[in-house]
Amino acid sequence: MARKSKRGTRARAAPPQALTTQSLYGRHTIEEALRARRRRLVRLLIREGPFRPELEPLVALARAAGVPVAQVEVDALPGGAGPAEAGFQGVVLEAGPLPEFTDVRELARPRGPAEPSRRLVALDGVEDPQNVGALARVADAAGIDGLILTRRRAPPLSPALARASAGAIEWLPVARVHNLGRALTTLKEAGFWVIGADPEASESLYELADPLLSGDLVVVLGAEGKGIRTSIRGALDHPIRIPMLGEVASLNVATAGAVMLFELLRRSNPSSEPKSDRKGR
């Protein structure tokens, strides 16, 4: 059964772009894929040998979803994965690609008056799948409703990215756009404020006005070293900086995203309750 959520976009799945098959590794990644059921689930493969008890929850999830389970020799696993394969834990899930929206407005559907404000993250030129995966994990944990990626200068939603997100990308709706500036304009027309991380900004993250935090927000994060492009900076309503006291005047983009998103969560909804009772994903 898919995880319950108050975020409306999570209940709407766009069709996969292709009927290709991917091989997912890592128990957390596989568990979330089986729970979310947003992919086409093909089969769960377990390395032949003594059955390991820690894999039982995955087998139960697979069977509940109607996914075939088979034990195979190591050499028969996709890609010839073996114990030395990064992330290999004796289990592989063969599945289709994650769905992606092609219209950013799918992430900006109107909410009812009693529902929480909408929160989105847009990435400008963040190309490392490890960073995008880590940001997806942070975004999901901070209650973000969707992730916006560009067609160019952004990685595919690959198994490596899924593993870097610890499976969080399985739950996070993604829209991939041709023109980020135009997408931000569309969101502003839909009532969103656009804020972005800029180390040269005069306004601090901790100085954002409280009324702003009660509205719908898009948080824009740029690539490490380059930051947000000049053309995108013009679309920001509020460029903000993260105050830093050390000698190194920059943060990894995933770390900067975590600081920003959890500060926004703290100030906009300090009494928020977790959407899942599962700990330590």
C-alpha atoms as a printed R data frame, in Angstrom:
    type eleno elety resid chain resno      x       y       z
1   ATOM     1    CA   MET     A     1  0.000   0.000   0.000
2   ATOM     2    CA   ALA     A     2  1.352   3.436  -0.895
3   ATOM     3    CA   ARG     A     3  2.337   5.675   1.978
4   ATOM     4    CA   LYS     A     4 -0.400   8.070   3.049
5   ATOM     5    CA   SER     A     5  0.328  11.718   2.434
6   ATOM     6    CA   LYS     A     6 -1.373  15.059   2.709
7   ATOM     7    CA   ARG     A     7  0.485  16.273  -0.344
8   ATOM     8    CA   GLY     A     8 -1.992  16.020  -3.179
9   ATOM     9    CA   THR     A     9  0.488  15.648  -6.042
10  ATOM    10    CA   ARG     A    10  1.745  12.386  -4.603
11  ATOM    11    CA   ALA     A    11 -1.521  10.691  -5.426
12  ATOM    12    CA   ARG     A    12 -1.229  11.569  -9.126
13  ATOM    13    CA   ALA     A    13  1.243   9.586 -11.165
14  ATOM    14    CA   ALA     A    14  2.314  10.568 -14.650
15  ATOM    15    CA   PRO     A    15  2.930   7.685 -17.053
16  ATOM    16    CA   PRO     A    16  6.537   6.479 -17.466
17  ATOM    17    CA   GLN     A    17  8.308   7.947 -20.472
18  ATOM    18    CA   ALA     A    18  9.629   4.582 -21.657
19  ATOM    19    CA   LEU     A    19  9.103   0.889 -21.009
20  ATOM    20    CA   THR     A    20 12.753   0.272 -20.234
21  ATOM    21    CA   THR     A    21 13.824  -1.765 -17.215
22  ATOM    22    CA   GLN     A    22 16.219  -0.627 -14.506
23  ATOM    23    CA   SER     A    23 17.966  -2.611 -11.776
24  ATOM    24    CA   LEU     A    24 17.601  -1.099  -8.309
25  ATOM    25    CA   TYR     A    25 20.102  -2.000  -5.581
26  ATOM    26    CA   GLY     A    26 20.115  -1.401  -1.846
27  ATOM    27    CA   ARG     A    27 17.434  -2.501   0.590
28  ATOM    28    CA   HIS     A    28 16.173   0.998   1.399
29  ATOM    29    CA   THR     A    29 15.827   1.892  -2.268
30  ATOM    30    CA   ILE     A    30 14.014  -1.339  -3.074
31  ATOM    31    CA   GLU     A    31 11.749  -1.054  -0.041
32  ATOM    32    CA   GLU     A    32 10.577   2.441  -0.987
33  ATOM    33    CA   ALA     A    33 10.055   1.462  -4.623
34  ATOM    34    CA   LEU     A    34  7.868  -1.446  -3.518
35  ATOM    35    CA   ARG     A    35  5.939   0.736  -1.075
36  ATOM    36    CA   ALA     A    36  5.393   3.660  -3.424
37  ATOM    37    CA   ARG     A    37  4.461   1.538  -6.464
38  ATOM    38    CA   ARG     A    38  5.037   4.473  -8.802
39  ATOM    39    CA   ARG     A    39  7.202   2.358 -11.081
40  ATOM    40    CA   ARG     A    40  6.351  -0.650 -13.208
41  ATOM    41    CA   LEU     A    41  7.541  -3.454 -10.899
42  ATOM    42    CA   VAL     A    42  8.927  -6.457 -12.800
43  ATOM    43    CA   ARG     A    43 10.541  -8.912 -10.364
44  ATOM    44    CA   LEU     A    44 12.571  -9.162  -7.166
45  ATOM    45    CA   LEU     A    45 15.784 -11.182  -7.456
46  ATOM    46    CA   ILE     A    46 17.593 -12.591  -4.422
47  ATOM    47    CA   ARG     A    47 21.076 -14.086  -4.451
48  ATOM    48    CA   GLU     A    48 20.960 -17.860  -4.196
49  ATOM    49    CA   GLY     A    49 22.054 -19.339  -0.884
50  ATOM    50    CA   PRO     A    50 20.870 -19.308   2.737
51  ATOM    51    CA   PHE     A    51 17.925 -16.931   3.029
52  ATOM    52    CA   ARG     A    52 18.730 -13.838   5.055
53  ATOM    53    CA   PRO     A    53 15.981 -12.771   7.518
54  ATOM    54    CA   GLU     A    54 16.526  -9.054   6.809
55  ATOM    55    CA   LEU     A    55 15.208  -9.614   3.279
56  ATOM    56    CA   GLU     A    56 11.876 -10.983   4.479
57  ATOM    57    CA   PRO     A    57 10.184  -7.530   4.581
58  ATOM    58    CA   LEU     A    58 11.136  -6.971   0.935
59  ATOM    59    CA   VAL     A    59  9.768 -10.365  -0.065
60  ATOM    60    CA   ALA     A    60  6.522  -9.604   1.777
61  ATOM    61    CA   LEU     A    61  6.197  -6.214   0.059
62  ATOM    62    CA   ALA     A    62  6.900  -7.761  -3.343
63  ATOM    63    CA   ARG     A    63  4.307 -10.483  -2.882
64  ATOM    64    CA   ALA     A    64  1.738  -7.953  -1.644
65  ATOM    65    CA   ALA     A    65  2.321  -5.967  -4.847
66  ATOM    66    CA   GLY     A    66  2.059  -9.076  -7.029
67  ATOM    67    CA   VAL     A    67  5.754  -8.937  -7.960
68  ATOM    68    CA   PRO     A    68  7.443 -12.282  -8.740
69  ATOM    69    CA   VAL     A    69 10.282 -13.263  -6.388
70  ATOM    70    CA   ALA     A    70 13.111 -15.540  -7.513
71  ATOM    71    CA   GLN     A    71 16.416 -16.772  -6.114
72  ATOM    72    CA   VAL     A    72 19.204 -16.766  -8.689
73  ATOM    73    CA   GLU     A    73 22.942 -17.273  -8.852
74  ATOM    74    CA   VAL     A    74 25.095 -14.176  -8.499
75  ATOM    75    CA   ASP     A    75 26.166 -14.351 -12.148
76  ATOM    76    CA   ALA     A    76 22.514 -14.279 -13.223
77  ATOM    77    CA   LEU     A    77 21.823 -10.971 -11.500
78  ATOM    78    CA   PRO     A    78 21.414  -7.936 -13.801
79  ATOM    79    CA   GLY     A    79 24.741  -6.488 -14.845
80  ATOM    80    CA   GLY     A    80 26.630  -9.414 -13.329
81  ATOM    81    CA   ALA     A    81 26.379  -7.756  -9.915
82  ATOM    82    CA   GLY     A    82 28.307  -9.470  -7.163
83  ATOM    83    CA   PRO     A    83 29.281  -8.801  -3.560
84  ATOM    84    CA   ALA     A    84 31.780  -6.147  -4.700
85  ATOM    85    CA   GLU     A    85 29.123  -4.176  -6.567
86  ATOM    86    CA   ALA     A    86 28.521  -0.813  -4.881
87  ATOM    87    CA   GLY     A    87 25.270  -0.995  -2.969
88  ATOM    88    CA   PHE     A    88 24.734  -4.698  -3.642
89  ATOM    89    CA   GLN     A    89 23.103  -6.393  -0.642
90  ATOM    90    CA   GLY     A    90 22.106  -9.686  -2.178
91  ATOM    91    CA   VAL     A    91 18.892  -8.350  -3.680
92  ATOM    92    CA   VAL     A    92 17.934  -6.571  -6.904
93  ATOM    93    CA   LEU     A    93 14.594  -5.144  -8.004
94  ATOM    94    CA   GLU     A    94 13.942  -4.988 -11.733
95  ATOM    95    CA   ALA     A    95 11.555  -2.117 -12.415
96  ATOM    96    CA   GLY     A    96 10.571   0.486 -14.961
97  ATOM    97    CA   PRO     A    97 11.662   4.137 -14.794
98  ATOM    98    CA   LEU     A    98 10.076   6.635 -12.454
99  ATOM    99    CA   PRO     A    99  7.354   8.811 -13.965
100 ATOM   100    CA   GLU     A   100  8.120  12.464 -14.666
101 ATOM   101    CA   PHE     A   101  5.711  15.309 -15.270
102 ATOM   102    CA   THR     A   102  6.323  17.409 -18.370
103 ATOM   103    CA   ASP     A   103  4.342  20.401 -17.128
104 ATOM   104    CA   VAL     A   104  5.379  22.174 -13.930
105 ATOM   105    CA   ARG     A   105  1.745  23.080 -13.335
106 ATOM   106    CA   GLU     A   106  1.173  19.457 -12.328
107 ATOM   107    CA   LEU     A   107  3.143  20.279  -9.164
108 ATOM   108    CA   ALA     A   108  1.202  23.485  -8.554
109 ATOM   109    CA   ARG     A   109 -2.369  22.282  -8.328
110 ATOM   110    CA   PRO     A   110 -4.505  24.575  -6.131
111 ATOM   111    CA   ARG     A   111 -4.986  23.610  -2.528
112 ATOM   112    CA   GLY     A   112 -8.022  23.939  -0.297
113 ATOM   113    CA   PRO     A   113 -8.088  26.710   2.350
114 ATOM   114    CA   ALA     A   114 -7.393  24.235   5.176
115 ATOM   115    CA   GLU     A   115 -4.446  22.566   3.428
116 ATOM   116    CA   PRO     A   116 -0.790  23.533   3.977
117 ATOM   117    CA   SER     A   117  1.080  25.851   1.653
118 ATOM   118    CA   ARG     A   118  2.805  24.334  -1.341
119 ATOM   119    CA   ARG     A   119  6.577  23.875  -1.288
120 ATOM   120    CA   LEU     A   120  8.740  23.047  -4.320
121 ATOM   121    CA   VAL     A   121 12.481  22.796  -4.990
122 ATOM   122    CA   ALA     A   122 14.011  23.742  -8.356
123 ATOM   123    CA   LEU     A   123 17.578  22.779  -9.267
124 ATOM   124    CA   ASP     A   124 19.571  24.949 -11.637
125 ATOM   125    CA   GLY     A   125 22.506  23.083 -13.147
126 ATOM   126    CA   VAL     A   126 22.965  20.494 -10.386
127 ATOM   127    CA   GLU     A   127 24.265  17.625 -12.521
128 ATOM   128    CA   ASP     A   128 25.794  15.166 -10.029
129 ATOM   129    CA   PRO     A   129 23.273  12.350  -9.379
130 ATOM   130    CA   GLN     A   130 24.681  11.912  -5.863
131 ATOM   131    CA   ASN     A   131 23.859  15.536  -5.057
132 ATOM   132    CA   VAL     A   132 20.422  15.365  -6.656
133 ATOM   133    CA   GLY     A   133 19.700  12.140  -4.770
134 ATOM   134    CA   ALA     A   134 20.821  13.669  -1.477
135 ATOM   135    CA   LEU     A   135 18.667  16.743  -2.159
136 ATOM   136    CA   ALA     A   136 15.678  14.525  -2.928
137 ATOM   137    CA   ARG     A   137 16.149  12.820   0.424
138 ATOM   138    CA   VAL     A   138 16.298  16.180   2.204
139 ATOM   139    CA   ALA     A   139 13.314  17.535   0.263
140 ATOM   140    CA   ASP     A   140 11.139  14.536   1.111
141 ATOM   141    CA   ALA     A   141 12.080  14.742   4.786
142 ATOM   142    CA   ALA     A   142 11.300  18.484   4.875
143 ATOM   143    CA   GLY     A   143  7.823  18.007   3.402
144 ATOM   144    CA   ILE     A   144  8.547  19.342  -0.082
145 ATOM   145    CA   ASP     A   145  5.771  18.646  -2.603
146 ATOM   146    CA   GLY     A   146  7.846  18.279  -5.753
147 ATOM   147    CA   LEU     A   147 11.208  18.616  -7.458
148 ATOM   148    CA   ILE     A   148 11.841  20.589 -10.663
149 ATOM   149    CA   LEU     A   149 14.696  19.522 -12.946
150 ATOM   150    CA   THR     A   150 15.730  20.795 -16.353
151 ATOM   151    CA   ARG     A   151 15.941  18.718 -19.537
152 ATOM   152    CA   ARG     A   152 19.599  19.641 -19.899
153 ATOM   153    CA   ARG     A   153 22.190  19.983 -17.134
154 ATOM   154    CA   ALA     A   154 20.339  17.579 -14.829
155 ATOM   155    CA   PRO     A   155 20.809  13.810 -14.406
156 ATOM   156    CA   PRO     A   156 18.255  11.114 -15.244
157 ATOM   157    CA   LEU     A   157 16.363   9.459 -12.405
158 ATOM   158    CA   SER     A   158 18.763   6.534 -12.463
159 ATOM   159    CA   PRO     A   159 19.222   3.664  -9.995
160 ATOM   160    CA   ALA     A   160 22.344   5.457  -8.678
161 ATOM   161    CA   LEU     A   161 20.290   8.568  -7.972
162 ATOM   162    CA   ALA     A   162 17.553   6.483  -6.344
163 ATOM   163    CA   ARG     A   163 20.108   4.864  -4.052
164 ATOM   164    CA   ALA     A   164 21.686   8.228  -3.195
165 ATOM   165    CA   SER     A   165 18.233   9.384  -2.106
166 ATOM   166    CA   ALA     A   166 17.779   6.272   0.086
167 ATOM   167    CA   GLY     A   167 14.558   5.697  -1.837
168 ATOM   168    CA   ALA     A   168 13.094   9.162  -1.188
169 ATOM   169    CA   ILE     A   169 12.885   9.881  -4.923
170 ATOM   170    CA   GLU     A   170 10.298   7.096  -5.137
171 ATOM   171    CA   TRP     A   171  7.855   9.376  -3.305
172 ATOM   172    CA   LEU     A   172  8.820  12.814  -4.609
173 ATOM   173    CA   PRO     A   173  6.971  13.997  -7.744
174 ATOM   174    CA   VAL     A   174  9.371  15.334 -10.387
175 ATOM   175    CA   ALA     A   175  8.725  17.751 -13.237
176 ATOM   176    CA   ARG     A   176 11.375  18.103 -15.937
177 ATOM   177    CA   VAL     A   177 11.223  21.369 -17.866
178 ATOM   178    CA   HIS     A   178 12.946  22.780 -20.946
179 ATOM   179    CA   ASN     A   179 13.231  26.326 -19.601
180 ATOM   180    CA   LEU     A   180 13.587  26.862 -15.851
181 ATOM   181    CA   GLY     A   181 13.053  30.623 -16.069
182 ATOM   182    CA   ARG     A   182  9.747  30.116 -17.875
183 ATOM   183    CA   ALA     A   183  8.725  27.452 -15.360
184 ATOM   184    CA   LEU     A   184  9.389  29.831 -12.471
185 ATOM   185    CA   THR     A   185  7.302  32.506 -14.187
186 ATOM   186    CA   THR     A   186  4.457  29.995 -14.518
187 ATOM   187    CA   LEU     A   187  4.687  29.211 -10.817
188 ATOM   188    CA   LYS     A   188  4.732  32.890  -9.883
189 ATOM   189    CA   GLU     A   189  1.561  33.351 -11.893
190 ATOM   190    CA   ALA     A   190  0.103  30.484  -9.845
191 ATOM   191    CA   GLY     A   191  0.827  32.359  -6.624
192 ATOM   192    CA   PHE     A   192  4.285  31.130  -5.664
193 ATOM   193    CA   TRP     A   193  7.092  33.230  -4.229
194 ATOM   194    CA   VAL     A   194 10.525  32.288  -5.562
195 ATOM   195    CA   ILE     A   195 13.511  32.341  -3.230
196 ATOM   196    CA   GLY     A   196 17.032  31.250  -4.081
197 ATOM   197    CA   ALA     A   197 20.360  30.553  -2.427
198 ATOM   198    CA   ASP     A   198 22.835  33.329  -3.272
199 ATOM   199    CA   PRO     A   199 25.986  33.833  -1.137
200 ATOM   200    CA   GLU     A   200 26.133  37.473  -2.283
201 ATOM   201    CA   ALA     A   201 22.556  38.301  -1.259
202 ATOM   202    CA   SER     A   202 22.002  41.089   1.244
203 ATOM   203    CA   GLU     A   203 19.106  39.275   2.922
204 ATOM   204    CA   SER     A   204 19.839  36.403   5.316
205 ATOM   205    CA   LEU     A   205 17.824  33.189   5.444
206 ATOM   206    CA   TYR     A   206 16.984  34.084   9.043
207 ATOM   207    CA   GLU     A   207 15.681  37.522   8.052
208 ATOM   208    CA   LEU     A   208 12.881  36.362   5.764
209 ATOM   209    CA   ALA     A   209  9.607  38.033   6.725
210 ATOM   210    CA   ASP     A   210  7.103  35.773   8.460
211 ATOM   211    CA   PRO     A   211  4.201  36.563   6.069
212 ATOM   212    CA   LEU     A   212  6.278  35.223   3.188
213 ATOM   213    CA   LEU     A   213  6.574  31.850   4.895
214 ATOM   214    CA   SER     A   214  2.816  31.399   5.048
215 ATOM   215    CA   GLY     A   215  2.553  31.412   1.250
216 ATOM   216    CA   ASP     A   216  3.520  29.008  -1.516
217 ATOM   217    CA   LEU     A   217  7.280  28.845  -2.104
218 ATOM   218    CA   VAL     A   218  9.762  27.619  -4.693
219 ATOM   219    CA   VAL     A   219 13.328  27.209  -3.411
220 ATOM   220    CA   VAL     A   220 15.958  27.446  -6.163
221 ATOM   221    CA   LEU     A   221 19.378  25.865  -5.628
222 ATOM   222    CA   GLY     A   222 22.286  26.234  -8.035
223 ATOM   223    CA   ALA     A   223 25.294  24.126  -8.916
224 ATOM   224    CA   GLU     A   224 28.322  24.097  -6.649
225 ATOM   225    CA   GLY     A   225 30.914  26.653  -7.692
226 ATOM   226    CA   LYS     A   226 28.624  28.293 -10.261
227 ATOM   227    CA   GLY     A   227 25.546  28.958  -8.192
228 ATOM   228    CA   ILE     A   228 22.299  30.112  -9.740
229 ATOM   229    CA   ARG     A   229 22.682  31.404 -13.304
230 ATOM   230    CA   THR     A   230 22.292  35.131 -13.909
231 ATOM   231    CA   SER     A   231 19.235  34.546 -16.096
232 ATOM   232    CA   ILE     A   232 17.539  32.665 -13.241
233 ATOM   233    CA   ARG     A   233 18.548  35.187 -10.576
234 ATOM   234    CA   GLY     A   234 16.310  37.683 -12.331
235 ATOM   235    CA   ALA     A   235 13.320  35.451 -11.561
236 ATOM   236    CA   LEU     A   236 14.024  35.362  -7.813
237 ATOM   237    CA   ASP     A   237 11.721  37.357  -5.575
238 ATOM   238    CA   HIS     A   238 14.077  36.911  -2.635
239 ATOM   239    CA   PRO     A   239 17.739  35.967  -3.077
240 ATOM   240    CA   ILE     A   240 18.956  34.855   0.348
241 ATOM   241    CA   ARG     A   241 22.264  33.832   1.864
242 ATOM   242    CA   ILE     A   242 23.080  31.342   4.588
243 ATOM   243    CA   PRO     A   243 25.181  33.094   7.270
244 ATOM   244    CA   MET     A   244 28.504  31.326   7.782
245 ATOM   245    CA   LEU     A   245 31.133  32.054  10.418
246 ATOM   246    CA   GLY     A   246 33.973  29.803   9.288
247 ATOM   247    CA   GLU     A   247 36.863  30.360   6.928
248 ATOM   248    CA   VAL     A   248 35.278  28.341   4.095
249 ATOM   249    CA   ALA     A   249 32.550  30.465   2.547
250 ATOM   250    CA   SER     A   250 30.524  27.742   0.844
251 ATOM   251    CA   LEU     A   251 28.508  24.610   1.512
252 ATOM   252    CA   ASN     A   252 27.844  21.470  -0.490
253 ATOM   253    CA   VAL     A   253 24.594  22.037  -2.391
254 ATOM   254    CA   ALA     A   254 22.827  19.217  -0.537
255 ATOM   255    CA   THR     A   255 23.951  20.660   2.808
256 ATOM   256    CA   ALA     A   256 22.844  24.154   1.821
257 ATOM   257    CA   GLY     A   257 19.512  22.742   0.726
258 ATOM   258    CA   ALA     A   258 19.070  20.971   4.064
259 ATOM   259    CA   VAL     A   259 19.780  24.165   6.012
260 ATOM   260    CA   MET     A   260 17.315  26.178   3.948
261 ATOM   261    CA   LEU     A   261 14.492  23.654   3.756
262 ATOM   262    CA   PHE     A   262 14.480  22.759   7.423
263 ATOM   263    CA   GLU     A   263 14.671  26.408   8.490
264 ATOM   264    CA   LEU     A   264 11.648  27.111   6.283
265 ATOM   265    CA   LEU     A   265  9.868  24.099   7.767
266 ATOM   266    CA   ARG     A   266 10.696  25.173  11.306
267 ATOM   267    CA   ARG     A   267  9.412  28.710  10.827
268 ATOM   268    CA   SER     A   268  6.383  28.008   8.668
269 ATOM   269    CA   ASN     A   269  5.060  24.950  10.515
270 ATOM   270    CA   PRO     A   270  6.804  24.496  13.874
271 ATOM   271    CA   SER     A   271  4.188  22.036  15.149
272 ATOM   272    CA   SER     A   272  4.298  19.801  12.055
273 ATOM   273    CA   GLU     A   273  3.850  16.093  12.629
274 ATOM   274    CA   PRO     A   274  5.774  13.460  10.645
275 ATOM   275    CA   LYS     A   275  3.846  11.947   7.735
276 ATOM   276    CA   SER     A   276  5.181   8.470   8.483
277 ATOM   277    CA   ASP     A   277  5.762   6.514  11.658
278 ATOM   278    CA   ARG     A   278  8.774   4.767  10.161
279 ATOM   279    CA   LYS     A   279 12.039   5.961  11.684
280 ATOM   280    CA   GLY     A   280 15.580   6.260  10.386
281 ATOM   281    CA   ARG     A   281 15.044   5.612   6.702
